[in-house]
Short mmCIF file of C-alpha atoms in Angstrom, two decimals:
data_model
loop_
_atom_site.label_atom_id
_atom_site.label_comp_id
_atom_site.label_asym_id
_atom_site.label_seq_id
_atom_site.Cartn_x
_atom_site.Cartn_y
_atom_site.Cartn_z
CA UNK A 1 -146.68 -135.28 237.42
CA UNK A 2 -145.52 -136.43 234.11
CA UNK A 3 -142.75 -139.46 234.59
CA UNK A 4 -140.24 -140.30 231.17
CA UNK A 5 -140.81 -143.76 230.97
CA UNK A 6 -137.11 -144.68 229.76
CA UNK A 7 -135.96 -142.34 232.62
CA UNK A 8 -137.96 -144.78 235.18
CA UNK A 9 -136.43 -147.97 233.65
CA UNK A 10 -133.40 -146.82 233.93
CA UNK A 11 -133.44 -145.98 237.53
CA UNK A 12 -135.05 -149.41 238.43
CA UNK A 13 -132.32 -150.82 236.31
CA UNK A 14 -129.74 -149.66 238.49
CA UNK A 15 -131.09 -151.10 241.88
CA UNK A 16 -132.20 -154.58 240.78
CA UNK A 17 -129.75 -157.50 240.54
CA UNK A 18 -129.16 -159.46 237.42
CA UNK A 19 -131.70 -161.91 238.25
CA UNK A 20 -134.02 -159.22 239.22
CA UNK A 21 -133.60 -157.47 236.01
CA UNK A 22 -134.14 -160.74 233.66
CA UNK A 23 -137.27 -161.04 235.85
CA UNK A 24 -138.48 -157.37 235.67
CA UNK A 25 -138.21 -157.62 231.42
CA UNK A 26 -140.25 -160.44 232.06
CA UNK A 27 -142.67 -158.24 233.88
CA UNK A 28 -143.02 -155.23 230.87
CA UNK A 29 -143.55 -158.49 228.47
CA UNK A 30 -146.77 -159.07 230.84
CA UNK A 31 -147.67 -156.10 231.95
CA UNK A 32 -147.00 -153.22 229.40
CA UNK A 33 -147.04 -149.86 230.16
CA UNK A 34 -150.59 -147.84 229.84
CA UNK A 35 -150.84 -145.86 226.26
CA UNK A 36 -151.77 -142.80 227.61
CA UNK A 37 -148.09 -142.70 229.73
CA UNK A 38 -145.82 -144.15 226.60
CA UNK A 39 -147.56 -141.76 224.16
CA UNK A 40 -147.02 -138.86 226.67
CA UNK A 41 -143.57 -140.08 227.76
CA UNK A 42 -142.15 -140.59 224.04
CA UNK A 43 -142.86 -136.69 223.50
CA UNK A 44 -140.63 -135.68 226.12
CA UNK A 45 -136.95 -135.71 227.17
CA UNK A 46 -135.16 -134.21 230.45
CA UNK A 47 -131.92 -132.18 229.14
CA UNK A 48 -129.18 -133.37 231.32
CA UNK A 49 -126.31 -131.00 230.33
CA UNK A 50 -126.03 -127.51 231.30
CA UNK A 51 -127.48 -124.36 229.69
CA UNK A 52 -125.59 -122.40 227.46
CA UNK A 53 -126.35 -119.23 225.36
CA UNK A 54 -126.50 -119.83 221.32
CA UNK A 55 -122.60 -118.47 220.44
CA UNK A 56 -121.87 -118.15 216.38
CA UNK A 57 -118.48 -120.34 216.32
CA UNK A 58 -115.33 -118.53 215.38
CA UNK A 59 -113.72 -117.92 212.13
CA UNK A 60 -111.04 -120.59 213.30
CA UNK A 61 -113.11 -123.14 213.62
CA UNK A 62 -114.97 -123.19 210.64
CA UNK A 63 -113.52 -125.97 208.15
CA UNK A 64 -112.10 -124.48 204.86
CA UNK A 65 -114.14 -123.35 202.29
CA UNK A 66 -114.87 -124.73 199.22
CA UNK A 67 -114.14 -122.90 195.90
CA UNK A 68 -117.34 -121.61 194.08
CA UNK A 69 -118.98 -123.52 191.21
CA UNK A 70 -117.79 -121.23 187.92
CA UNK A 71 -120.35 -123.15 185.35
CA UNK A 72 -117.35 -123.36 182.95
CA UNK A 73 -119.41 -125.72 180.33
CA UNK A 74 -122.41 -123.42 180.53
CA UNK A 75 -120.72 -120.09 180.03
CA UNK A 76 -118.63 -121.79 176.91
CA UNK A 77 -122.08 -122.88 175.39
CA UNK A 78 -123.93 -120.25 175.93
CA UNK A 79 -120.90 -117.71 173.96
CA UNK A 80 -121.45 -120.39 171.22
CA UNK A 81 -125.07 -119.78 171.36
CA UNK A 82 -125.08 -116.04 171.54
CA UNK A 83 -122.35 -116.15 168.64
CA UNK A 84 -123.76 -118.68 166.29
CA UNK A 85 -127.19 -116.56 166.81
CA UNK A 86 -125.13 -112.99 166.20
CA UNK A 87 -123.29 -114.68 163.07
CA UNK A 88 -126.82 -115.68 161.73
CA UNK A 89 -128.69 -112.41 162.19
CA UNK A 90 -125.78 -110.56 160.26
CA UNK A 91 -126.07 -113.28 157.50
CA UNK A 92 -129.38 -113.10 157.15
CA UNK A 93 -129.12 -109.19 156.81
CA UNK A 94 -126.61 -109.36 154.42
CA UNK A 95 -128.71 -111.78 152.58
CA UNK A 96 -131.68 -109.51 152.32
CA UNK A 97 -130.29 -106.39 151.39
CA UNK A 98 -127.41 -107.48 148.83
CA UNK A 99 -128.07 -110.30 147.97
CA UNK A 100 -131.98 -110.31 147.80
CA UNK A 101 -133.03 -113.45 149.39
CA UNK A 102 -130.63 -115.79 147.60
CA UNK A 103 -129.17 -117.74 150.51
CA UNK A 104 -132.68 -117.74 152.23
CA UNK A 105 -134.52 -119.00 149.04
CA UNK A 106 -132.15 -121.72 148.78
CA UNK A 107 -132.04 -122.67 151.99
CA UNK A 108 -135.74 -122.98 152.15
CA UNK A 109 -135.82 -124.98 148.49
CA UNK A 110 -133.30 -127.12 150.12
CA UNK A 111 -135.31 -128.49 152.84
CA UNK A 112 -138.58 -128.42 151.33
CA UNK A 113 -136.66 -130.89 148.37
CA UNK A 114 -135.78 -132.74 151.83
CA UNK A 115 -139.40 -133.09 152.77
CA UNK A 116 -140.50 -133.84 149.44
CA UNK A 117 -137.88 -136.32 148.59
CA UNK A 118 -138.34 -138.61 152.46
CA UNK A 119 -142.14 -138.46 152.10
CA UNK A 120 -142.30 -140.25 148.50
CA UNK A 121 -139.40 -142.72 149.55
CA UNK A 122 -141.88 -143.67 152.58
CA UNK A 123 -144.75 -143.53 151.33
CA UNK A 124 -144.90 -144.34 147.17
CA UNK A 125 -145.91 -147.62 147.97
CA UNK A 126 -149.05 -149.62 147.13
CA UNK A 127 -150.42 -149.24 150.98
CA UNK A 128 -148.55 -146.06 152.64
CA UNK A 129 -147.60 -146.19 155.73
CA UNK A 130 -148.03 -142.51 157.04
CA UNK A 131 -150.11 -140.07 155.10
CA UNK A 132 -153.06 -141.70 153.56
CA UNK A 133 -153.31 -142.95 150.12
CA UNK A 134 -151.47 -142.02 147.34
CA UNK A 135 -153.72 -139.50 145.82
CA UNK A 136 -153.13 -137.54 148.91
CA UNK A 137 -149.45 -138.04 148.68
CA UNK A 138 -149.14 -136.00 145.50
CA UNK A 139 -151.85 -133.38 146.68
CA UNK A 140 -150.00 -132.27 149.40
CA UNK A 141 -146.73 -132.36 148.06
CA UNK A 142 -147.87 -130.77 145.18
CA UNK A 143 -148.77 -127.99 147.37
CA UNK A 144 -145.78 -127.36 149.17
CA UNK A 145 -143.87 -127.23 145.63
CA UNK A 146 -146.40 -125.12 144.72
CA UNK A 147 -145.95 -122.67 147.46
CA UNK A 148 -142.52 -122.94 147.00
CA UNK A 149 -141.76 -121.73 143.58
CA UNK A 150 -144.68 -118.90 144.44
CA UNK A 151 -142.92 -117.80 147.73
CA UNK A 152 -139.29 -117.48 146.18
CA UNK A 153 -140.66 -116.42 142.99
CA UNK A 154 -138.34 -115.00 140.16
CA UNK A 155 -136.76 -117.75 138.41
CA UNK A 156 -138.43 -120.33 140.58
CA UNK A 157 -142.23 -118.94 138.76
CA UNK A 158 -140.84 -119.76 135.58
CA UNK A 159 -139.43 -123.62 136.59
CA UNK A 160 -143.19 -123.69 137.81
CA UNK A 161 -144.58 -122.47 134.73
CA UNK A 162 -142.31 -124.57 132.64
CA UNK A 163 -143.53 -127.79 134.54
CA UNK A 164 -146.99 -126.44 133.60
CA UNK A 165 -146.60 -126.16 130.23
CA UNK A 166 -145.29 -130.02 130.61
CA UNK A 167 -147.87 -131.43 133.30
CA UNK A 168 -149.82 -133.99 130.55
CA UNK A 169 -146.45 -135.72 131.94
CA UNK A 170 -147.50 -135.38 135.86
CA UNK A 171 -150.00 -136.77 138.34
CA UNK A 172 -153.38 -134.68 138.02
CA UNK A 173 -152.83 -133.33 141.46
CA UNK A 174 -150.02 -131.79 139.90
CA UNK A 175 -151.62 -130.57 136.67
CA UNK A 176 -154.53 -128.64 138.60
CA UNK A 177 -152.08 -126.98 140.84
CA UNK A 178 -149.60 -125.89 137.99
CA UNK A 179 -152.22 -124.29 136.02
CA UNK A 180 -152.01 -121.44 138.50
CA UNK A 181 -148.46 -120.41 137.76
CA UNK A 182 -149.60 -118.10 135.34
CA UNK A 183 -151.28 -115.72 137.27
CA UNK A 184 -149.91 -112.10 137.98
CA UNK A 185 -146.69 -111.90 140.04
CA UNK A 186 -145.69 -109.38 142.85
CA UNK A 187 -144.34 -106.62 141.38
CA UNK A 188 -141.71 -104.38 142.34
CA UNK A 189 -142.27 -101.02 144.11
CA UNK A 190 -141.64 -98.24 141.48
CA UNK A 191 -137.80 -97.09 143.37
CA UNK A 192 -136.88 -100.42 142.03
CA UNK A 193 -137.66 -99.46 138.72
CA UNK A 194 -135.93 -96.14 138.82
CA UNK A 195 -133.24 -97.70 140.01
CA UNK A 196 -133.27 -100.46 136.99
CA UNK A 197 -133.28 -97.69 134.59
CA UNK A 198 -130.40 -95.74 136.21
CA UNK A 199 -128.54 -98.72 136.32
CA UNK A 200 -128.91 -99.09 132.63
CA UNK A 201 -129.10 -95.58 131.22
CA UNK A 202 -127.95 -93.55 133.69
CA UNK A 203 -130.82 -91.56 133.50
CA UNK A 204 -134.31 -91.05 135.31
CA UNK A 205 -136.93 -91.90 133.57
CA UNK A 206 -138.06 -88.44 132.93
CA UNK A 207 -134.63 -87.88 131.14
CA UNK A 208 -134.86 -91.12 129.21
CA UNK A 209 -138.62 -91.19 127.87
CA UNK A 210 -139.41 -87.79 128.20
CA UNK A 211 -142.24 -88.21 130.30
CA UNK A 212 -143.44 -85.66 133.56
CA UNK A 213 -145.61 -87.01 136.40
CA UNK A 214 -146.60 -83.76 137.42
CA UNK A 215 -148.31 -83.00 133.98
CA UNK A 216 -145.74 -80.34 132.45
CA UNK A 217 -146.76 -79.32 129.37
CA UNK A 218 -145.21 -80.40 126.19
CA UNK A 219 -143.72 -83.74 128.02
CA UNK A 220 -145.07 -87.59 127.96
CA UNK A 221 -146.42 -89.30 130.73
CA UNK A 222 -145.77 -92.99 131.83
CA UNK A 223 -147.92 -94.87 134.58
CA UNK A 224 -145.46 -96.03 138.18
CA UNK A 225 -148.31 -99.10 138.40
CA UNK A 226 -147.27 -101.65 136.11
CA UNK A 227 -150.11 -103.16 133.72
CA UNK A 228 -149.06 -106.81 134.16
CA UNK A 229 -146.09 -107.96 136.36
CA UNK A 230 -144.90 -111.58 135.23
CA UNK A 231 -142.20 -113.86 136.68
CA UNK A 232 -138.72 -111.43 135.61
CA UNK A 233 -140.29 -108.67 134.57
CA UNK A 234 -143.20 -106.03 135.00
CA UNK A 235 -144.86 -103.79 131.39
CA UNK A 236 -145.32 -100.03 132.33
CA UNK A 237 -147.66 -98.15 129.72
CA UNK A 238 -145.99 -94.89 128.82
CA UNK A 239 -146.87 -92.09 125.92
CA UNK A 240 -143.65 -90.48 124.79
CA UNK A 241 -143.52 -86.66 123.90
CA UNK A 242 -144.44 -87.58 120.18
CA UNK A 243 -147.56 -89.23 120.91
CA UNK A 244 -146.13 -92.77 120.63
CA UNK A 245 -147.58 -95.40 122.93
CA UNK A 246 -144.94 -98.06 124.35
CA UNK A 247 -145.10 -100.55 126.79
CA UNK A 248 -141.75 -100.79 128.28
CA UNK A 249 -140.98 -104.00 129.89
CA UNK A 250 -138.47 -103.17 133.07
CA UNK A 251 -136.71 -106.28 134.35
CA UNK A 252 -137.36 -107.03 138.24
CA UNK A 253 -134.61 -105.51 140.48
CA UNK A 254 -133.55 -108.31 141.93
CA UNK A 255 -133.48 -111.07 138.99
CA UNK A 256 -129.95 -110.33 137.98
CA UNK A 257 -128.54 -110.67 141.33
CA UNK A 258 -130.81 -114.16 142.27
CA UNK A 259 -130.14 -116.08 138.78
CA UNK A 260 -127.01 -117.29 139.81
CA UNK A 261 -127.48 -118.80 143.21
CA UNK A 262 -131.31 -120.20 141.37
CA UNK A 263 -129.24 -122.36 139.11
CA UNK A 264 -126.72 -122.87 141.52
CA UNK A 265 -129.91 -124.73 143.71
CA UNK A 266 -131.22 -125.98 140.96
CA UNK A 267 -128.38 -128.08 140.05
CA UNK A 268 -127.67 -129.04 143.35
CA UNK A 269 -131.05 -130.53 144.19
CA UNK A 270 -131.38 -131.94 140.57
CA UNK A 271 -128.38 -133.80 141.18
CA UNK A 272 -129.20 -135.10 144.79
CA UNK A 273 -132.78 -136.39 143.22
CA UNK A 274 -130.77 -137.93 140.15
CA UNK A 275 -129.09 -139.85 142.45
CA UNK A 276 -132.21 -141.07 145.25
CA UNK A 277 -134.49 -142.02 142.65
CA UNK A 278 -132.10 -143.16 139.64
CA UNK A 279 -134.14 -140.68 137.28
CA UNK A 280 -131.65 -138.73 134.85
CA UNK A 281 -133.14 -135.52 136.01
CA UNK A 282 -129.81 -134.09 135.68
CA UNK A 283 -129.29 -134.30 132.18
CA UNK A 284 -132.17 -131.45 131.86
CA UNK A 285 -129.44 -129.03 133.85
CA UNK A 286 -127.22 -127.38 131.09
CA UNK A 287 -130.44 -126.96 128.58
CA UNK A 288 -132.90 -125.41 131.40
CA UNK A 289 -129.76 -123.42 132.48
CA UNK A 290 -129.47 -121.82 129.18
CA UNK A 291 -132.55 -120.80 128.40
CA UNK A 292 -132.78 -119.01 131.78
CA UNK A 293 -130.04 -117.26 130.98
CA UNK A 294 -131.70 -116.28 128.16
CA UNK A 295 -134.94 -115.22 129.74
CA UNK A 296 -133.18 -112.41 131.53
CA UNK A 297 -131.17 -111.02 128.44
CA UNK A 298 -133.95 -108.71 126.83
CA UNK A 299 -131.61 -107.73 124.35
CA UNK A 300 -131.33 -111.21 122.60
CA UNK A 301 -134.97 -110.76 122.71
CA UNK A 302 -135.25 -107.70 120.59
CA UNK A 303 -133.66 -109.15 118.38
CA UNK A 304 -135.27 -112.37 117.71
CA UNK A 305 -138.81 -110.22 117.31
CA UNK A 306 -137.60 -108.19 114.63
CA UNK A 307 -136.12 -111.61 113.01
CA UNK A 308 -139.52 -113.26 113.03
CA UNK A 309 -141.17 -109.56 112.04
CA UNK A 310 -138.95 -109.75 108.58
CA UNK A 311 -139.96 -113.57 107.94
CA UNK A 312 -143.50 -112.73 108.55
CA UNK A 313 -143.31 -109.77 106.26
CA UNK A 314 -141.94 -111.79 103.72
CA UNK A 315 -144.85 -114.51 103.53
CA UNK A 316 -147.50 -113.99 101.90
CA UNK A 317 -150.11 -115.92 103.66
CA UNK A 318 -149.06 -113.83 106.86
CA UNK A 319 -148.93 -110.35 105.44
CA UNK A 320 -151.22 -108.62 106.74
CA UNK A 321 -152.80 -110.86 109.55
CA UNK A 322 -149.55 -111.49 112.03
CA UNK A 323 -148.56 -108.11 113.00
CA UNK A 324 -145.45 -108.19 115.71
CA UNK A 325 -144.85 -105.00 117.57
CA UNK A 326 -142.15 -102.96 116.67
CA UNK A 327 -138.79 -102.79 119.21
CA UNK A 328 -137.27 -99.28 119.87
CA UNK A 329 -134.00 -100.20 120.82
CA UNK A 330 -132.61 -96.64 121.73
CA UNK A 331 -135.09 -97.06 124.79
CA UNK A 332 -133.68 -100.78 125.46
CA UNK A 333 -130.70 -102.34 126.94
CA UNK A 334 -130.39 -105.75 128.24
CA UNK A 335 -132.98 -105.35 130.96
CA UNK A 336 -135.24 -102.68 129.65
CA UNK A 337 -137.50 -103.17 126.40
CA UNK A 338 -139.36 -100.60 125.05
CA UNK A 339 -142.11 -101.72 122.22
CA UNK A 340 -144.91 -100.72 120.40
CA UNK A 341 -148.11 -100.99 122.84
CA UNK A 342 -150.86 -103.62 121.30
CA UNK A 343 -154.52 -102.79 121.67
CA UNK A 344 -156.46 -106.46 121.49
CA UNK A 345 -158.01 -109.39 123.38
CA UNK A 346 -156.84 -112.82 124.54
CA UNK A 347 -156.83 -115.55 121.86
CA UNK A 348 -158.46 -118.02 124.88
CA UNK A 349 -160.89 -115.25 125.11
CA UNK A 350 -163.56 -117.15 123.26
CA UNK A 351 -166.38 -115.56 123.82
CA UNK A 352 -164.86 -111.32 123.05
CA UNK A 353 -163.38 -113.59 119.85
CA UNK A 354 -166.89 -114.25 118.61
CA UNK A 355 -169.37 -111.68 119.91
CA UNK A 356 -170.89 -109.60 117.18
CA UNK A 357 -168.78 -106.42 116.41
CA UNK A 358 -170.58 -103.28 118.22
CA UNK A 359 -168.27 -100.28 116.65
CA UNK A 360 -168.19 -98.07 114.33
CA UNK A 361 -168.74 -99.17 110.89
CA UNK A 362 -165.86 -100.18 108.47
CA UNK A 363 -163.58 -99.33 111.29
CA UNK A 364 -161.36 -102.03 113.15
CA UNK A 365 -160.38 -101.94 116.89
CA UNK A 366 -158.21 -99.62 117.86
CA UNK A 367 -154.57 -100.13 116.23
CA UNK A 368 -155.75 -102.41 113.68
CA UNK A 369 -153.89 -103.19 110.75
CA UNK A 370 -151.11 -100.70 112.04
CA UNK A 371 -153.87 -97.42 112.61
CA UNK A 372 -152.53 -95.06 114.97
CA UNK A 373 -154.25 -94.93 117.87
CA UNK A 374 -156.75 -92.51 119.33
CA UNK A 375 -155.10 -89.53 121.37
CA UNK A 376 -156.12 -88.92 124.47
CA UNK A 377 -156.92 -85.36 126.23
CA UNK A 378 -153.57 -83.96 127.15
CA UNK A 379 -155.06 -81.50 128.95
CA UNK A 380 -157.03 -83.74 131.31
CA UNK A 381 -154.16 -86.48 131.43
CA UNK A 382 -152.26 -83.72 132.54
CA UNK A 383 -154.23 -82.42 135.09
CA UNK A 384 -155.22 -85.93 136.73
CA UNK A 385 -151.15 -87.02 136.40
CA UNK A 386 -150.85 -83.54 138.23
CA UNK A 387 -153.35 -84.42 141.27
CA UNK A 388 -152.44 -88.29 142.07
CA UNK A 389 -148.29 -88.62 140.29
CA UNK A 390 -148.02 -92.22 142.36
CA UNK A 391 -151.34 -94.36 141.39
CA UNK A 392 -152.34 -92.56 138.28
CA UNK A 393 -154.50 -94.64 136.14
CA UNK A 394 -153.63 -92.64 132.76
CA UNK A 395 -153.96 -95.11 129.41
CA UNK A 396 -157.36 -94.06 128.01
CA UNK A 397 -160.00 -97.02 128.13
CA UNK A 398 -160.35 -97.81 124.39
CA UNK A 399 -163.64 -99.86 124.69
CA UNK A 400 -166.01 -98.42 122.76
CA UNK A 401 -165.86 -100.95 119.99
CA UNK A 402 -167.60 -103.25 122.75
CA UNK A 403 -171.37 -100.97 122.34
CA UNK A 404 -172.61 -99.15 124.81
CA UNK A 405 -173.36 -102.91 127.14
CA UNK A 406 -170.19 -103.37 127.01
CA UNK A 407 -171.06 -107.38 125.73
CA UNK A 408 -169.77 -106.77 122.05
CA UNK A 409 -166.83 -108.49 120.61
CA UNK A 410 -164.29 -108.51 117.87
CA UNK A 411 -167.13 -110.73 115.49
CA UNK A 412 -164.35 -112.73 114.61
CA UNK A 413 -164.29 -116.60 112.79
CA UNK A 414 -162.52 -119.01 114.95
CA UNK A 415 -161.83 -121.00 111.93
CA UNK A 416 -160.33 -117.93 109.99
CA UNK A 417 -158.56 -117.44 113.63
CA UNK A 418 -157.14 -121.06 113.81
CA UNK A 419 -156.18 -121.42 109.66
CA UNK A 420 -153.98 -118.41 110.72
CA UNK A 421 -152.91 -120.32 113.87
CA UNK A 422 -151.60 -123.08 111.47
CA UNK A 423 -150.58 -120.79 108.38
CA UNK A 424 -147.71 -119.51 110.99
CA UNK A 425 -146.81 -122.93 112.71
CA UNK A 426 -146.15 -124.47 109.50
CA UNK A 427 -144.42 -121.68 108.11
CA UNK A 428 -142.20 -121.39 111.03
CA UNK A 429 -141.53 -125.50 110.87
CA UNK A 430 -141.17 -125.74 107.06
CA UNK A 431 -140.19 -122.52 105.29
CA UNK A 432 -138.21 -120.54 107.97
CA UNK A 433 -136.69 -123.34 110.89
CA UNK A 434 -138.39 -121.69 113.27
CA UNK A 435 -140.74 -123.56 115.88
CA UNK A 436 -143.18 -121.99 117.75
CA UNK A 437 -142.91 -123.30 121.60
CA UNK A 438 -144.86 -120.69 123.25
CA UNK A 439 -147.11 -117.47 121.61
CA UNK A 440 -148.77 -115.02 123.62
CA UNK A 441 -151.65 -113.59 121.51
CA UNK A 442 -154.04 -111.03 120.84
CA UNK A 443 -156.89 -110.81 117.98
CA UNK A 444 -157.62 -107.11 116.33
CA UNK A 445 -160.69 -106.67 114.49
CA UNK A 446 -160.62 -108.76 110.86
CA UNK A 447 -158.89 -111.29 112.37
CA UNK A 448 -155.37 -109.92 112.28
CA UNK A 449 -153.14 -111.88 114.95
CA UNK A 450 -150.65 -110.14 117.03
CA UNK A 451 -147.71 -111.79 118.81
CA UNK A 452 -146.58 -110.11 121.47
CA UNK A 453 -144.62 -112.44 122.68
CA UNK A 454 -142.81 -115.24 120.88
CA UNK A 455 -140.68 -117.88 122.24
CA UNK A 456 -139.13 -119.68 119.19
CA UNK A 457 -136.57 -122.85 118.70
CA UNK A 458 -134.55 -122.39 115.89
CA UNK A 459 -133.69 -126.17 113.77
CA UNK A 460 -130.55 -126.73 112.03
CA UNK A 461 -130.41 -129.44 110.34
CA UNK A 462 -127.83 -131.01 108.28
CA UNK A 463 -126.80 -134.69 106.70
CA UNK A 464 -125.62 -135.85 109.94
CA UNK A 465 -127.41 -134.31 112.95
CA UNK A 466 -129.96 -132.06 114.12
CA UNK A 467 -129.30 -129.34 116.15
CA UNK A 468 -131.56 -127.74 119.02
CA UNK A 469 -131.38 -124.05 119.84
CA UNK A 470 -134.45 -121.69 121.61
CA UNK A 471 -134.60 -118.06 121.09
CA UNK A 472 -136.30 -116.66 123.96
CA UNK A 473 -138.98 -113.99 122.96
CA UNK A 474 -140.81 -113.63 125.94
CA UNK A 475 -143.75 -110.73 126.11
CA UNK A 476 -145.73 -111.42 129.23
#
């Protein structure tokens, strides 16, 4: 039988005297107890008191209870949360559907001009600390402006492809990435531009050009796919009931709406940069502010064509090799422009410029000199406008002048090209006022030039200052 060691002491406790018990600790100091009975002992204890059945204890003697935790601080922050998230979802769908992106674009221009501006105050040193060398300092932020102005486009593609025009000024980094600004832009889905023209006219476009898309007879036709889509605008090619061909230039949706809040951001982040790097970048606001005004105002450029058509005509050394297209301005308004359509090549197109001349003989390229061009088969325009309305391809392919390779050219001089080149520069610096500051070109067969588009700055000047002022003519 199994004996509780501290139940034994005890009982030998209570029959020894005091001496005897002084003498007994003495003993257990000597002779310890056996591990096998403390190690069995330890694990075991008699239960003295009575047995009673487990009772739950009544409500009466249960202490009070305490009140509930009610998480007042969480439940406060997590309405602010939900609200603040609410309040920002509504924002941001206002913001895309009225106001096309505006408060998103700046927002996003504002903190990439954040980024930009902390990495070259840390790092535009001789030995950077983060972010390798310098080289790679304006690569990547070259990118990220880059991808900026392409992501917000509109306004922002033609800041970029102003800098462009101006990057001899910039780091090379900057240069190679710049030159890409002048590629194609997005353009706008084709209820956009019905919309545009409603806007304007009040009128479809079958009611204002006269054109079907299902191929009715006796009516013009006009292609939904625009030809070239640039920063503001998009060209359509159309043929109008009387067999003229236009290229109607249809300003982007959305331009009208964003050019406000774009120069609003603009002059914000011109001004913060003014003041972090003490460079008078802000003294460029009212000037680039203007002129993008102007850019969107397609009246004011209707106008300045025909201007620099009449002092053209009345120059001799031009007459005849600078033809400007012709504006019909009861199919413009200030965000529609309607023009003659151009049949040509590039001026950089160097090598269509000088191949030798594969058509017909004694004929010029198609619209040359003012020639009306070839018409196309009504009946089978009709019929394939009839079969596919939305992605019609319908402007006939006037190549043939190229041979039947296709590898012939214009046989053009490129020194009779550039004496015309600088025949009309110095007649717009010296005999009219008018400086050329950006041409778009294209080069008909005997080496008659074609601007279609002209962005001109018109000189005053008098005894006591000279005077500034652009005309925007833009054609792209």
């Amino acid at each position: 039988m199994d004996i509780c060691l501290r139940c034994l002491v005890r009982t030998q406790r209570k029959h020894l005297w005091p001496g005897q018990n002084v003498a007994f600790k003495q003993s257990r100091l000597l002779f310890p107890a056996s591990p096998g009975l403390t190690s069995r002992a330890s694990r075991r204890y008699i239960q003295s008191q009575q047995f009673k059945p487990f009772v739950p204890p009544p409500p009466s003697s249960l202490p009070k209870a305490a009140p509930p935790r009610t998480y007042h601080r969480t439940r406060r922050w997590t309405r602010r949360l939900l609200y603040l998230a609410l309040a920002l979802g509504v924002a941001y769908e206002v913001d895309q559907y009225f106001l096309y992106a505006s408060l998103t674009r700046s927002a996003r221009t504002f903190w990439l001009g954040l980024v930009v501006a902390t990495d070259y105050k840390i790092n535009f040193r001789a030995h950077p600390p983060l972010g390798g060398s310098i080289q790679d300092l304006h690569v990547r932020n070259a990118e990220r402006l880059f991808d900026l102005l392409r992501t917000n486009g509109g306004l922002y593609l033609k800041i970029g492809q102003a800098i462009a025009m101006q990057s001899a000024i910039l780091p090379p980094e900057f240069q190679k990435m710049f030159s890409k600004m002048f590629d194609d832009a997005p353009q706008n889905s084709w209820k956009d531009v019905e919309k545009v023209i409603a806007q304007d006219f009040g009128k479809t476009p079958e009611e204002l050009f006269g054109v079907s898309f299902i191929g009715e007879p006796g009516k013009g036709v006009m292609e939904r796919t625009a030809r070239a889509s640039a920063s503001v605008a998009q060209v359509h090619w159309a043929r109008l009931p009387d067999g003229r061909e236009v290229a109607i230039k249809i300003q982007k949706r959305e331009i009208a709406q964003q050019v406000g809040w774009d120069l609003w951001t603009f002059k914000v982040v011109t001004r913060i940069y003014t003041w972090l790097f003490d460079i008078p970048l802000y003294n460029l606001v009212p000037y680039i502010s203007e002129r993008l005004l102007l850019e969107t105002d397609f009246a004011n450029e209707a106008g300045n064509s025909e201007r620099m058509a009449k002092l053209v005509a009345g120059e001799s050394r031009l007459r005849g090799r600078v033809y400007i297209p012709k504006v019909f301005h009861e199919l413009s308004s200030k965000r529609i422009m309607t023009a003659e359509w151009i049949e040509g090549v590039r001026l950089w197109d160097k090598e269509t410029l000088t191949r030798p001349w594969q058509g017909r003989w004694r004929q010029g390229s198609p619209g040359c000199r003012g020639a009306p061009l070839d018409s196309p088969d009504q009946q089978s325009m009709a019929e394939f406008a009839r079969s596919r309305p939305a992605e019609a391809d319908l402007k006939p392919n006037r190549d043939w002048w190229k041979g039947p390779s296709g590898k012939g050219g214009l046989g053009v001089s490129l020194k009779d090209t550039m004496q015309t080149m600088v025949d009309l520069f110095s007649a717009q610096m010296f005999l009219w006022g008018w400086v050329r500051r950006r041409m778009d070109h294209k080069i008909c067969c005997h080496g008659q030039l074609t601007l279609d588009s002209v962005t001109v700055t018109l000189i005053l000047v008098t005894s006591s200052y000279v005077d500034y002022r652009l005309e925007s003519l833009n054609w792209s």
